[in-house]
Amino acid sequence: MFDFSESFEAGVPVGGEETVALAERIFSGADAWLKTRLGMEARPQQTNMALAAARAFADASALLFEAGTGVGKSLAYLIPGLIFAKLSGKKFVVSTLTIPLQEQILKKDLALCRKLFERVPALERFGGFKVALMLGKHNYLCGTRLAQALRRHEGIFDGSDGSDSARELRLIRDWAAQPGCTGLREHLPQRVSDEVWESVNADSSACSRRHCFPDTCFYQRARAAIGEADIVVVNHHLLFSLVGAGAAPQGDETGILYPNDFAVIDEAHSVPDVATSYFGTEISSAGVQRLLARVASAFKKGGVLAPFQSAENRTLVANARVAAEDFFSDLRFRFLEKSSTFRFRERDWAQNVCEMPLGRLETKLKQIAQLESRPQPKDEIGDFAKRIEAARLAVRECLELRDAPEKVYWATLSRSRARTVTLCGKPIDVAPQLAETLFSRKTAVVLSSATLTDGKSMARFRKSCGADLGAGTALSLRENSPFDYEANMEIFIAKNLPEPDRRDGSLDTARIEEICAHCIGAMLAGGTLILCTSHEICRALAAGLRERLRGTRREILVQGEEHSRQELVRRFIRDGNAVLVGTSSFWTGVDVPGAALSQLVVTRLPFANPKEPLVEARGEWIRENGGSPFFEMSLPDAVLQFRQGIGRLIRKSDDRGRLVLLDSRLLSKPYGKRFLGALPHGNWRVFSPESFREEIPPFRG
């Protein structure tokens, strides 16, 4: 995380009315500067959004804005936001969910903003705006910690785990010495182990302004750049992890992330889910063992705890590691043998064998920190103690179900070979916390997305994000996409296909495989994205398609196999006619303009699993308050996710594509009308399982 202990000077000039006036001149009318100086087409929807954003900045108010694909929402908030930032002296925070949008803003949109400002004399004063990308501390190399590790690497990196840690450390040293090195782990020329990176990254109390300086530490350099920036680009996960950890301005001080800032949160449909992750408790078996392994390594020769090495201290670490292993192994055996998820309803569901061993090690480390006279080792040892204390308290909270019934607690078992067990405690309703952190800060906040409504109403999103609980009234506006969907998108809907099993949600994929294989073969050019709602369906469907499409020279890419999400999308774009089968994260944030994504197949409507602990608990809460979980939560959430999914197909005005919907509940159930109403146009065609080969013709794009 970033350290926000350093305050930022609040700007005096307001500049709101001037921002609105300039936004009108840039976006409105036949002689709008955006058109005459950059040659960009006039979009009434973009103009309306830009003026609404400018007014929100000027009034320090909240705005929820749904902007359909193609509106040009990034420029609509960036241009007035940059102007207001320079006029007011306030820092402009832009938060996104996905890496592609973040890269688009940093590499394309801000360059267009700068070009506009440079080409219009009245805007030249804004052209020198400074930009900074904010990443979590663990992403950065700390020069001070690297120097320490190099001095003591013989003691820490002895290769006992079978890896060549000393070689990896030398690789980092040589990379850091190169001109233009960013110090970001993702830019390393080769992968290094987590153990080595954790010993040199900035995520430690040893990396601070007391010990590190911008000329020697990449994190401090990045932090200094952020302090000077007019606009800071961040992702939702870091934003809410910082806010959840108390990094935001406190008390009556205005601002969301910095004192006196203002913010745009793009891809805002994901805000309630992301915030839930960071406004709760989470601890894993892998995380605890990794932390204790770092403490054990620090007691070795050359480590920060080496001067205090003793049989007693080694025993304390060993006891803590054994206790943690016993606790999580017992949890896995008792609760996760039959299912990968278990919800806890009664407190003290297991004996807390971690409390005393972790507590004793924590106490010893605090005593050692007091004895240590050197400032930097003292901070690093104190950091170990704080992290062990946090782990101990997290386990205790989950055992006690401390904040129930406002929180729901459960355990999960990962699908990976490591079989990691994770304990979670999450708020059932995150709206009150979001209302406090976003809508009661006396500053402007704009939440934007292509999908904030269920096609008609924004009521569900307003409620879940806390907009109706904030100190002020949040304005809701909507602009539809300017694209001609009826001309550019064919829509086919299946009738009389088997519905998912009501008992366990399983789906017979045999007929779906057959239809998908035909649809893929009917694409004379371009690729196909198939959206599923579970990993089981995803894997089964992919396996069947590989058999049916053998010899067709189409690569079948599958989520959850060997490649990351980013790599799967990269390969999908590169191949141009591949088939990508995905679930969960592929319903949103996938941006593949052009022919590489010419067909989208939705296998079933994206209703959340009602047995997932958080969904189940929220349904119980709604029912206890006299409501209907299906109509107040399940249905609107599914429609919003459905809109996100089908939004993957047409990304540019000249894109053409085919949408195939394989869930017959669209036609057979009364609630199907809600999904049909969310389609981009109503000129869809129905096909049957018996005659789909004749009813779904070849697609030429």
XYZ file of C-alpha atoms in Angstrom:
701
model
C 0.000 0.000 0.000
C 0.943 3.625 -0.331
C 1.654 5.756 2.723
C -0.546 8.855 2.950
C 0.913 10.351 6.103
C 2.239 13.270 4.074
C -0.519 15.833 3.560
C -1.177 17.652 0.296
C -1.818 21.369 0.250
C -5.400 22.260 -0.510
C -5.911 24.531 -3.494
C -7.577 27.898 -3.002
C -9.088 28.752 -6.425
C -12.364 26.957 -7.104
C -12.487 27.226 -10.898
C -15.796 25.412 -11.177
C -17.712 27.824 -13.391
C -14.736 28.269 -15.694
C -14.468 24.492 -16.012
C -18.115 24.271 -17.094
C -17.726 27.134 -19.571
C -14.613 25.607 -21.140
C -16.254 22.166 -21.317
C -19.117 23.705 -23.305
C -16.636 25.306 -25.713
C -14.693 22.035 -26.113
C -17.624 19.680 -26.642
C -20.679 21.690 -27.763
C -21.700 23.060 -31.139
C -20.506 22.851 -34.719
C -17.286 24.699 -33.861
C -16.470 22.642 -30.765
C -12.705 22.540 -30.219
C -12.723 18.763 -29.968
C -14.022 18.706 -33.543
C -12.120 21.606 -35.093
C -8.739 20.972 -33.454
C -8.660 17.177 -33.163
C -11.024 16.228 -35.985
C -13.161 14.066 -33.695
C -16.811 13.416 -34.547
C -19.482 15.224 -32.585
C -21.295 12.931 -30.166
C -24.263 14.495 -28.352
C -24.039 11.739 -25.721
C -20.397 12.575 -25.004
C -21.212 16.283 -24.797
C -23.983 15.646 -22.273
C -21.709 13.497 -20.138
C -18.834 16.005 -20.258
C -21.076 18.875 -19.162
C -22.633 16.771 -16.390
C -19.172 15.776 -15.129
C -17.948 19.371 -15.258
C -20.964 20.516 -13.250
C -20.404 17.764 -10.669
C -16.764 18.872 -10.277
C -17.843 22.506 -9.944
C -20.540 21.743 -7.372
C -18.546 19.117 -5.403
C -21.483 16.779 -5.966
C -22.022 13.103 -6.799
C -22.959 11.854 -10.250
C -23.865 8.344 -11.427
C -23.594 8.213 -15.207
C -24.343 5.230 -17.435
C -22.623 5.796 -20.771
C -23.179 3.135 -23.408
C -20.325 1.724 -25.455
C -19.049 4.289 -27.947
C -20.103 7.389 -26.011
C -16.462 8.306 -25.410
C -16.803 8.522 -21.648
C -13.057 8.634 -20.884
C -12.526 11.963 -22.662
C -15.863 13.198 -21.316
C -14.556 13.083 -17.748
C -10.797 13.458 -18.332
C -10.878 16.801 -20.156
C -13.064 18.709 -17.646
C -11.358 16.850 -14.791
C -7.873 17.968 -15.848
C -9.057 21.550 -16.313
C -10.700 21.586 -12.897
C -7.638 20.043 -11.274
C -5.378 22.789 -12.623
C -7.806 25.592 -11.784
C -8.686 24.398 -8.292
C -5.372 22.897 -7.189
C -7.204 19.693 -6.254
C -5.782 16.289 -7.067
C -7.785 14.347 -9.665
C -8.112 10.615 -8.886
C -9.257 8.243 -11.650
C -9.940 4.635 -10.685
C -10.514 1.773 -13.144
C -11.204 -1.937 -12.791
C -9.321 -3.397 -15.744
C -5.774 -3.088 -17.039
C -6.920 -2.415 -20.659
C -8.881 0.692 -19.642
C -6.018 1.872 -17.443
C -3.612 1.498 -20.358
C -6.050 3.232 -22.715
C -6.248 6.217 -20.377
C -2.490 6.423 -19.819
C -1.304 5.745 -23.368
C -4.088 7.145 -25.559
C -6.693 9.332 -23.878
C -4.372 11.553 -21.845
C -2.216 12.051 -24.931
C -5.319 13.302 -26.774
C -6.095 15.643 -23.872
C -2.584 17.077 -23.998
C -2.762 17.485 -27.787
C -6.069 19.364 -27.483
C -4.700 21.685 -24.804
C -1.598 22.422 -26.887
C -3.604 23.205 -30.046
C -6.080 25.625 -28.461
C -4.519 28.903 -27.218
C -7.182 29.293 -24.532
C -6.243 25.873 -23.154
C -2.439 26.048 -23.347
C -2.146 26.687 -19.599
C -3.537 23.188 -18.953
C -1.138 21.346 -21.264
C 1.555 20.810 -18.651
C -0.534 18.532 -16.436
C 1.402 15.815 -14.606
C 0.277 12.183 -14.567
C 1.129 9.349 -12.181
C 0.113 5.702 -12.031
C -0.387 4.345 -8.524
C 0.363 0.699 -7.787
C 0.593 -1.153 -4.490
C 3.901 -1.061 -2.577
C 4.561 -4.751 -3.177
C 4.946 -4.065 -6.912
C 8.002 -1.817 -6.415
C 11.645 -2.647 -5.820
C 13.077 -0.888 -2.762
C 16.701 0.093 -3.344
C 17.488 0.086 0.368
C 16.120 -3.412 0.924
C 17.897 -4.642 -2.200
C 21.219 -3.381 -0.838
C 20.526 -5.109 2.468
C 19.640 -8.385 0.761
C 22.800 -8.259 -1.349
C 24.905 -7.821 1.777
C 23.344 -10.768 3.542
C 22.227 -13.024 0.675
C 24.530 -15.875 1.663
C 22.574 -16.238 4.886
C 19.077 -15.823 3.470
C 19.308 -17.332 0.002
C 21.059 -20.609 0.641
C 19.110 -22.449 -2.037
C 17.643 -24.899 0.458
C 14.258 -24.734 -1.297
C 15.800 -25.935 -4.537
C 15.739 -22.519 -6.237
C 18.681 -20.441 -7.279
C 17.795 -17.474 -5.099
C 21.255 -15.914 -5.217
C 21.105 -15.882 -9.016
C 17.664 -14.242 -8.910
C 18.960 -11.579 -6.549
C 21.836 -10.777 -8.906
C 19.332 -10.585 -11.771
C 17.325 -7.974 -9.855
C 20.508 -6.032 -9.046
C 21.597 -5.904 -12.704
C 18.091 -4.995 -13.886
C 17.786 -2.174 -11.339
C 21.063 -0.660 -12.568
C 19.817 -0.271 -16.142
C 18.831 3.219 -17.358
C 15.080 3.688 -17.441
C 14.325 0.811 -15.074
C 10.855 1.228 -13.553
C 11.491 -0.972 -10.534
C 8.162 -2.734 -11.164
C 8.106 -6.498 -10.797
C 6.040 -6.931 -13.954
C 8.907 -5.439 -15.981
C 11.529 -7.901 -14.771
C 13.084 -9.705 -17.767
C 12.677 -13.060 -16.006
C 10.423 -14.387 -13.283
C 11.814 -14.460 -9.757
C 10.448 -16.390 -6.790
C 7.998 -14.815 -4.353
C 10.497 -15.403 -1.532
C 13.212 -13.357 -3.220
C 10.859 -10.570 -4.331
C 9.306 -10.255 -0.864
C 12.782 -9.674 0.563
C 13.474 -6.674 -1.701
C 10.112 -5.086 -2.474
C 8.800 -1.928 -0.833
C 6.013 -3.596 1.151
C 7.791 -3.257 4.480
C 8.142 -0.672 7.213
C 11.835 -0.679 6.372
C 10.904 1.177 3.174
C 9.849 4.599 4.379
C 10.794 8.244 3.996
C 13.015 7.891 7.064
C 15.237 5.309 5.390
C 14.676 5.593 1.628
C 14.953 8.398 -0.894
C 13.655 8.881 -4.462
C 17.154 8.699 -5.969
C 17.739 5.188 -4.578
C 14.259 3.685 -4.051
C 11.789 3.080 -6.882
C 8.788 3.210 -4.572
C 9.806 6.515 -3.032
C 10.410 7.832 -6.554
C 6.905 6.777 -7.566
C 5.471 8.266 -4.393
C 7.187 11.584 -5.069
C 5.772 11.604 -8.609
C 2.281 10.949 -7.238
C 2.676 13.830 -4.817
C 3.418 16.200 -7.715
C 0.788 14.794 -10.101
C -2.386 16.588 -11.120
C -4.057 13.287 -12.034
C -3.446 9.937 -10.338
C -4.642 6.742 -12.050
C -5.330 3.810 -9.735
C -7.287 0.548 -9.860
C -10.360 -0.251 -7.777
C -8.626 -2.958 -5.759
C -5.868 -0.647 -4.545
C -8.297 2.235 -4.005
C -10.568 0.232 -1.706
C -7.728 -1.587 0.011
C -6.291 1.813 0.949
C -9.653 3.238 1.982
C -10.460 0.049 3.913
C -7.105 0.298 5.716
C -7.874 3.854 6.847
C -5.677 5.724 4.361
C -8.431 8.173 3.341
C -8.807 11.654 4.866
C -10.280 11.435 8.342
C -13.006 13.292 10.203
C -14.324 16.459 8.617
C -11.453 16.660 6.115
C -12.756 16.556 2.535
C -11.487 14.097 -0.040
C -11.766 10.432 -0.956
C -8.137 9.315 -1.156
C -6.234 12.564 -0.601
C -7.164 15.680 1.336
C -9.235 17.942 -0.909
C -9.217 15.660 -3.965
C -12.044 14.719 -6.347
C -12.566 11.428 -8.165
C -13.946 9.563 -11.130
C -14.580 5.844 -10.659
C -14.942 4.238 -14.062
C -16.241 0.688 -14.615
C -18.228 1.479 -11.487
C -20.635 -1.457 -11.841
C -17.980 -3.480 -9.967
C -17.659 -1.109 -7.007
C -19.933 -2.970 -4.522
C -18.193 -6.297 -5.156
C -14.653 -4.905 -4.992
C -15.414 -2.866 -1.880
C -16.884 -5.935 -0.178
C -13.543 -7.704 -0.635
C -11.634 -4.961 1.166
C -14.141 -3.953 3.848
C -13.957 -7.397 5.408
C -11.523 -9.989 6.731
C -9.586 -12.582 4.761
C -6.724 -14.876 5.756
C -5.298 -17.922 3.997
C -3.161 -20.886 4.951
C -0.652 -19.959 2.251
C -0.422 -16.354 3.440
C 0.224 -17.312 7.064
C 2.878 -19.880 6.153
C 4.579 -17.424 3.775
C 4.735 -14.810 6.553
C 6.168 -17.281 9.070
C 8.698 -18.502 6.499
C 9.909 -14.909 6.100
C 10.322 -14.601 9.865
C 12.249 -17.890 9.953
C 14.538 -16.671 7.149
C 15.138 -13.410 9.003
C 16.661 -15.377 11.903
C 19.255 -16.934 9.578
C 22.778 -15.634 9.152
C 22.691 -12.136 7.716
C 18.966 -11.720 8.343
C 17.472 -8.781 10.180
C 16.769 -11.024 13.208
C 20.111 -12.867 13.084
C 21.589 -10.969 16.090
C 18.730 -12.378 18.192
C 19.000 -15.943 16.964
C 18.545 -18.487 19.737
C 17.062 -21.916 20.271
C 14.123 -20.329 22.058
C 13.302 -18.001 19.164
C 13.667 -20.730 16.549
C 11.288 -22.860 18.621
C 8.737 -20.039 18.774
C 8.720 -19.768 14.974
C 8.549 -23.549 14.532
C 5.645 -23.838 16.977
C 3.731 -21.095 15.176
C 4.234 -22.807 11.805
C 3.077 -26.169 13.154
C 0.028 -24.609 14.837
C -1.009 -22.811 11.651
C -0.571 -25.975 9.588
C -2.615 -27.992 12.109
C -5.383 -25.378 12.242
C -5.897 -25.089 8.495
C -5.458 -28.833 7.886
C -8.135 -29.586 10.475
C -10.397 -26.955 8.903
C -9.932 -28.548 5.486
C -10.605 -32.069 6.800
C -13.692 -31.191 8.858
C -15.468 -28.711 6.584
C -14.109 -28.826 3.019
C -13.878 -32.512 2.121
C -17.285 -32.660 0.396
C -17.529 -29.101 -0.870
C -15.015 -26.373 -1.673
C -17.044 -23.828 0.324
C -18.472 -23.973 3.844
C -20.433 -21.253 5.631
C -20.057 -20.954 9.401
C -23.224 -20.231 11.344
C -22.186 -21.074 14.930
C -19.277 -19.358 16.662
C -16.265 -21.216 18.091
C -16.532 -23.811 15.326
C -12.966 -24.996 16.011
C -10.344 -24.772 18.721
C -8.056 -21.779 18.265
C -4.722 -23.587 18.328
C -3.091 -20.565 16.621
C -3.792 -18.012 19.339
C -1.025 -18.825 21.812
C 1.811 -19.788 19.393
C 1.218 -16.727 17.218
C 0.755 -14.522 20.273
C 4.017 -15.676 21.852
C 5.958 -15.062 18.645
C 4.308 -11.671 18.257
C 5.269 -10.704 21.832
C 8.853 -11.841 21.331
C 9.205 -9.830 18.122
C 7.846 -6.715 19.831
C 10.413 -7.197 22.622
C 13.221 -7.616 20.089
C 12.081 -4.484 18.230
C 12.398 -2.523 21.481
C 15.917 -3.862 22.010
C 17.043 -3.084 18.450
C 18.795 0.293 18.312
C 19.217 0.573 14.530
C 16.180 2.401 13.072
C 15.683 0.386 9.887
C 15.944 -3.143 11.351
C 13.765 -1.928 14.225
C 11.003 -0.951 11.787
C 11.277 -4.203 9.843
C 11.059 -6.337 12.979
C 8.118 -4.268 14.195
C 6.485 -4.846 10.821
C 6.789 -8.620 11.288
C 5.117 -8.305 14.688
C 2.229 -6.249 13.282
C 1.582 -8.738 10.489
C 1.554 -11.700 12.848
C -0.799 -9.806 15.139
C -3.107 -9.100 12.180
C -3.124 -12.816 11.264
C -3.846 -13.825 14.861
C -6.733 -11.364 15.167
C -8.182 -12.407 11.801
C -8.307 -16.056 12.860
C -9.889 -15.079 16.170
C -12.530 -12.917 14.460
C -13.518 -15.705 12.063
C -13.796 -18.218 14.904
C -15.918 -15.857 16.979
C -18.041 -14.696 14.001
C -17.512 -11.369 15.679
C -19.554 -9.003 13.560
C -22.388 -11.396 12.702
C -25.126 -10.934 11.626
C -23.808 -7.875 9.757
C -21.019 -10.080 8.347
C -21.068 -13.555 6.869
C -18.176 -15.963 7.490
C -17.051 -18.908 5.396
C -14.074 -20.999 4.271
C -12.996 -21.948 0.751
C -10.596 -24.497 -0.695
C -8.698 -23.501 -3.832
C -8.651 -25.655 -6.960
C -4.869 -25.339 -7.210
C -2.443 -28.102 -6.307
C -1.544 -26.210 -3.138
C -5.154 -26.633 -1.922
C -5.023 -23.340 -0.085
C -7.671 -22.778 2.591
C -8.999 -19.242 2.945
C -11.128 -17.850 5.756
C -13.409 -14.938 4.847
C -15.586 -12.541 6.781
C -17.416 -10.030 4.558
C -20.104 -7.412 5.179
C -23.561 -8.432 3.982
C -24.422 -4.837 3.087
C -21.498 -2.659 2.047
C -23.678 0.338 1.150
C -23.239 2.194 4.484
C -19.434 2.037 4.204
C -19.515 3.142 0.571
C -21.838 5.986 1.478
C -19.278 7.174 4.012
C -16.192 6.718 1.835
C -17.624 8.008 -1.471
C -20.742 10.106 -0.973
C -20.191 11.882 2.343
C -16.732 13.356 1.712
C -17.878 16.857 0.598
C -16.101 16.482 -2.714
C -17.019 15.559 -6.274
C -17.272 11.881 -7.177
C -18.411 10.581 -10.567
C -19.263 6.895 -10.973
C -19.447 5.798 -14.587
C -19.966 2.566 -16.512
C -21.662 1.214 -19.598
C -23.935 -0.769 -17.272
C -25.263 0.792 -14.100
C -28.891 -0.047 -14.861
C -30.777 -3.245 -15.556
C -31.703 -1.693 -18.888
C -34.217 0.708 -17.389
C -33.648 1.502 -13.731
C -30.554 2.401 -11.709
C -32.321 1.682 -8.421
C -30.449 -1.539 -7.637
C -27.033 0.001 -8.241
C -27.867 3.164 -6.281
C -28.868 1.035 -3.319
C -25.879 -1.323 -3.423
C -23.258 1.440 -3.836
C -24.623 3.619 -1.030
C -25.650 6.555 -3.218
C -29.005 6.872 -1.444
C -27.364 6.933 2.001
C -24.814 9.668 1.340
C -24.855 13.157 2.814
C -25.954 14.699 -0.492
C -28.179 13.684 -3.380
C -26.403 11.769 -6.135
C -27.692 12.613 -9.601
C -28.379 9.692 -11.981
C -28.049 10.189 -15.746
C -27.927 7.853 -18.727
C -26.810 8.113 -22.337
C -27.335 5.199 -24.711
C -24.710 3.982 -27.129
C -24.601 5.825 -30.475
C -23.944 2.524 -32.315
C -26.445 1.130 -34.816
C -26.886 -2.247 -33.138
C -29.778 -3.377 -35.299
C -27.675 -3.003 -38.433
C -24.469 -4.425 -36.946
C -25.566 -7.207 -34.570
C -27.509 -10.369 -35.364
C -29.254 -11.935 -32.366
C -30.383 -15.578 -32.173
C -32.273 -17.024 -29.181
C -32.770 -20.741 -28.519
C -36.147 -22.189 -27.584
C -36.908 -25.522 -25.919
C -33.387 -26.226 -24.682
C -33.113 -28.078 -21.339
C -33.007 -25.731 -18.347
C -30.327 -25.948 -15.625
C -31.015 -28.517 -12.915
C -32.955 -26.813 -10.129
C -31.233 -28.869 -7.427
C -27.592 -28.158 -8.189
C -27.580 -25.774 -11.161
C -25.832 -28.326 -13.395
C -26.311 -28.146 -17.139
C -26.400 -30.868 -19.791
C -23.808 -29.541 -22.220
C -24.171 -32.121 -25.003
C -26.735 -30.165 -27.058
C -25.003 -26.883 -26.245
C -21.719 -28.319 -27.550
C -23.469 -29.292 -30.766
C -24.984 -25.845 -31.296
C -21.736 -24.061 -30.371
C -19.758 -26.207 -32.800
C -22.198 -25.317 -35.586
C -22.077 -21.606 -34.745
C -18.273 -21.643 -34.726
C -18.226 -23.412 -38.081
C -20.718 -20.882 -39.457
C -18.227 -18.055 -38.808
C -16.470 -17.636 -42.137
C -14.063 -15.206 -40.465
C -13.429 -14.044 -36.926
C -13.366 -15.545 -33.461
C -15.963 -16.669 -30.930
C -16.219 -15.905 -27.212
C -18.339 -18.375 -25.231
C -19.495 -17.189 -21.801
C -20.292 -19.766 -19.124
C -21.446 -19.384 -15.518
C -19.284 -21.984 -13.774
C -15.840 -23.499 -14.134
C -17.388 -26.962 -14.406
C -19.514 -25.996 -17.415
C -16.559 -24.125 -18.887
C -14.271 -27.174 -18.709
C -16.920 -29.645 -19.931
C -17.903 -27.467 -22.881
C -14.285 -26.822 -23.887
C -13.485 -30.538 -23.789
C -16.470 -31.351 -26.001
C -15.641 -28.613 -28.498
C -12.056 -29.804 -28.818
C -13.382 -33.177 -29.915
C -15.970 -31.751 -32.306
C -13.614 -29.160 -33.861
C -10.576 -31.380 -34.168
C -8.818 -30.646 -37.458
C -10.490 -27.258 -38.029
C -7.351 -25.264 -37.167
C -9.181 -23.210 -34.565
C -7.423 -22.878 -31.231
C -9.648 -23.521 -28.210
C -8.599 -21.237 -25.349
C -10.018 -22.061 -21.923
C -10.095 -20.098 -18.693
C -8.495 -21.886 -15.769
C -5.946 -23.880 -17.718
C -2.319 -22.885 -18.193
C -2.648 -19.222 -19.252
C -3.637 -16.097 -17.320
C -6.683 -14.060 -18.282
C -4.503 -11.409 -19.934
C -2.572 -14.003 -21.921
C -5.777 -15.701 -23.070
C -7.135 -12.406 -24.407
C -3.787 -11.620 -26.064
C -3.759 -14.986 -27.854
C -7.410 -14.609 -28.815
C -6.696 -11.259 -30.467
C -3.519 -12.538 -32.132
C -5.129 -15.622 -33.697
C -8.116 -13.774 -35.115
C -10.358 -16.854 -35.421
C -9.900 -18.631 -32.083
C -12.544 -19.850 -29.649
C -12.291 -18.537 -26.084
C -14.369 -20.299 -23.419
C -14.558 -18.352 -20.163
C -16.567 -17.681 -17.047
C -16.780 -15.098 -14.225
C -14.229 -12.386 -15.134
C -14.755 -12.774 -18.893
C -18.267 -11.343 -18.637
C -16.768 -7.907 -18.043
C -13.725 -5.879 -19.023
C -12.806 -7.874 -22.152
C -12.202 -5.356 -24.941
C -11.568 -6.986 -28.331
C -12.607 -4.617 -31.134
C -12.610 -5.864 -34.704
C -13.108 -9.293 -36.280
C -11.158 -11.256 -33.643
C -14.407 -11.237 -31.628
C -17.177 -11.583 -34.207
C -19.448 -13.958 -32.309
C -20.574 -14.124 -28.700
C -22.332 -17.184 -27.285
C -24.036 -16.959 -23.873
C -24.645 -20.464 -22.545
C -26.991 -19.508 -19.695
C -28.301 -16.470 -17.844
C -25.779 -15.267 -15.246
C -27.722 -15.754 -12.031
C -25.432 -15.929 -9.017
C -25.233 -19.256 -7.209
C -27.803 -18.901 -4.372
C -25.696 -21.223 -2.208
C -22.641 -18.951 -2.248
C -22.309 -17.699 1.352
C -22.471 -14.003 0.556
C -25.391 -14.378 -1.873
C -27.226 -16.651 0.551
C -26.713 -14.282 3.491
C -27.832 -11.249 1.484
C -30.939 -13.136 0.407
C -31.715 -13.995 4.032
C -31.242 -10.352 5.026
C -33.631 -9.138 2.306
C -36.210 -11.766 3.272
C -35.999 -10.865 6.965
C -36.727 -7.258 6.017
C -39.863 -8.249 4.121
C -38.418 -8.222 0.619
C -37.978 -10.676 -2.237
C -34.356 -11.844 -2.740
C -35.083 -12.850 -6.325
C -36.698 -9.614 -7.506
C -34.606 -7.241 -5.363
C -31.204 -8.901 -5.816
C -30.876 -11.989 -8.009
C -32.795 -10.751 -11.053
C -31.451 -7.168 -11.306
C -27.900 -8.367 -10.630
C -28.221 -11.016 -13.345
C -29.618 -8.520 -15.857
C -26.742 -6.125 -15.161
C -24.219 -8.968 -15.608
C -26.044 -10.032 -18.778
C -25.697 -6.507 -20.183
C -22.009 -6.549 -19.309
C -21.541 -9.846 -21.101
C -23.291 -8.962 -24.356
C -21.421 -5.653 -24.319
C -18.248 -7.567 -25.224
C -19.380 -8.000 -28.842
C -19.638 -4.541 -30.455
C -16.781 -2.299 -29.325
C -16.507 0.119 -32.292
C -19.011 1.765 -34.605
C -17.925 -0.393 -37.551
C -17.847 -3.706 -35.657
C -20.254 -6.391 -36.842
C -21.138 -9.513 -34.925
C -23.512 -12.292 -33.992
C -24.998 -12.918 -30.535
C -26.284 -16.419 -29.773
C -28.259 -16.937 -26.548
C -28.650 -20.552 -25.439
C -30.831 -20.125 -22.344
C -34.462 -20.778 -23.277
C -35.677 -19.156 -20.047
C -35.444 -15.886 -21.995
C -38.601 -17.038 -23.813
C -40.237 -19.432 -21.361
C -40.096 -17.527 -18.052
C -41.975 -14.318 -17.160
C -38.740 -12.724 -15.969
C -37.205 -13.418 -19.401
C -38.758 -10.149 -20.556
C -36.322 -8.279 -18.321
C -33.406 -9.804 -20.210
C -35.032 -9.348 -23.606
C -35.578 -5.691 -22.738
C -31.855 -5.361 -22.020
C -30.856 -6.476 -25.536
C -29.436 -3.770 -27.807
C -32.351 -4.171 -30.215
C -35.551 -6.182 -30.498
C -35.089 -7.667 -33.971
C -33.992 -11.111 -32.776
C -34.625 -14.522 -34.293
C -35.606 -17.773 -32.570
C -34.165 -21.184 -33.388
C -34.898 -24.681 -32.122
C -32.672 -27.622 -31.121
C -34.069 -29.604 -34.037
C -33.420 -27.127 -36.847
C -30.615 -24.833 -35.695
C -28.418 -25.841 -38.651
C -30.918 -24.347 -41.071
C -31.961 -21.421 -38.886
C -28.432 -20.167 -38.077
C -26.813 -19.438 -41.452
C -23.139 -18.658 -42.211
C -21.917 -15.288 -40.969
C -19.723 -13.252 -43.305
C -19.114 -10.224 -41.091
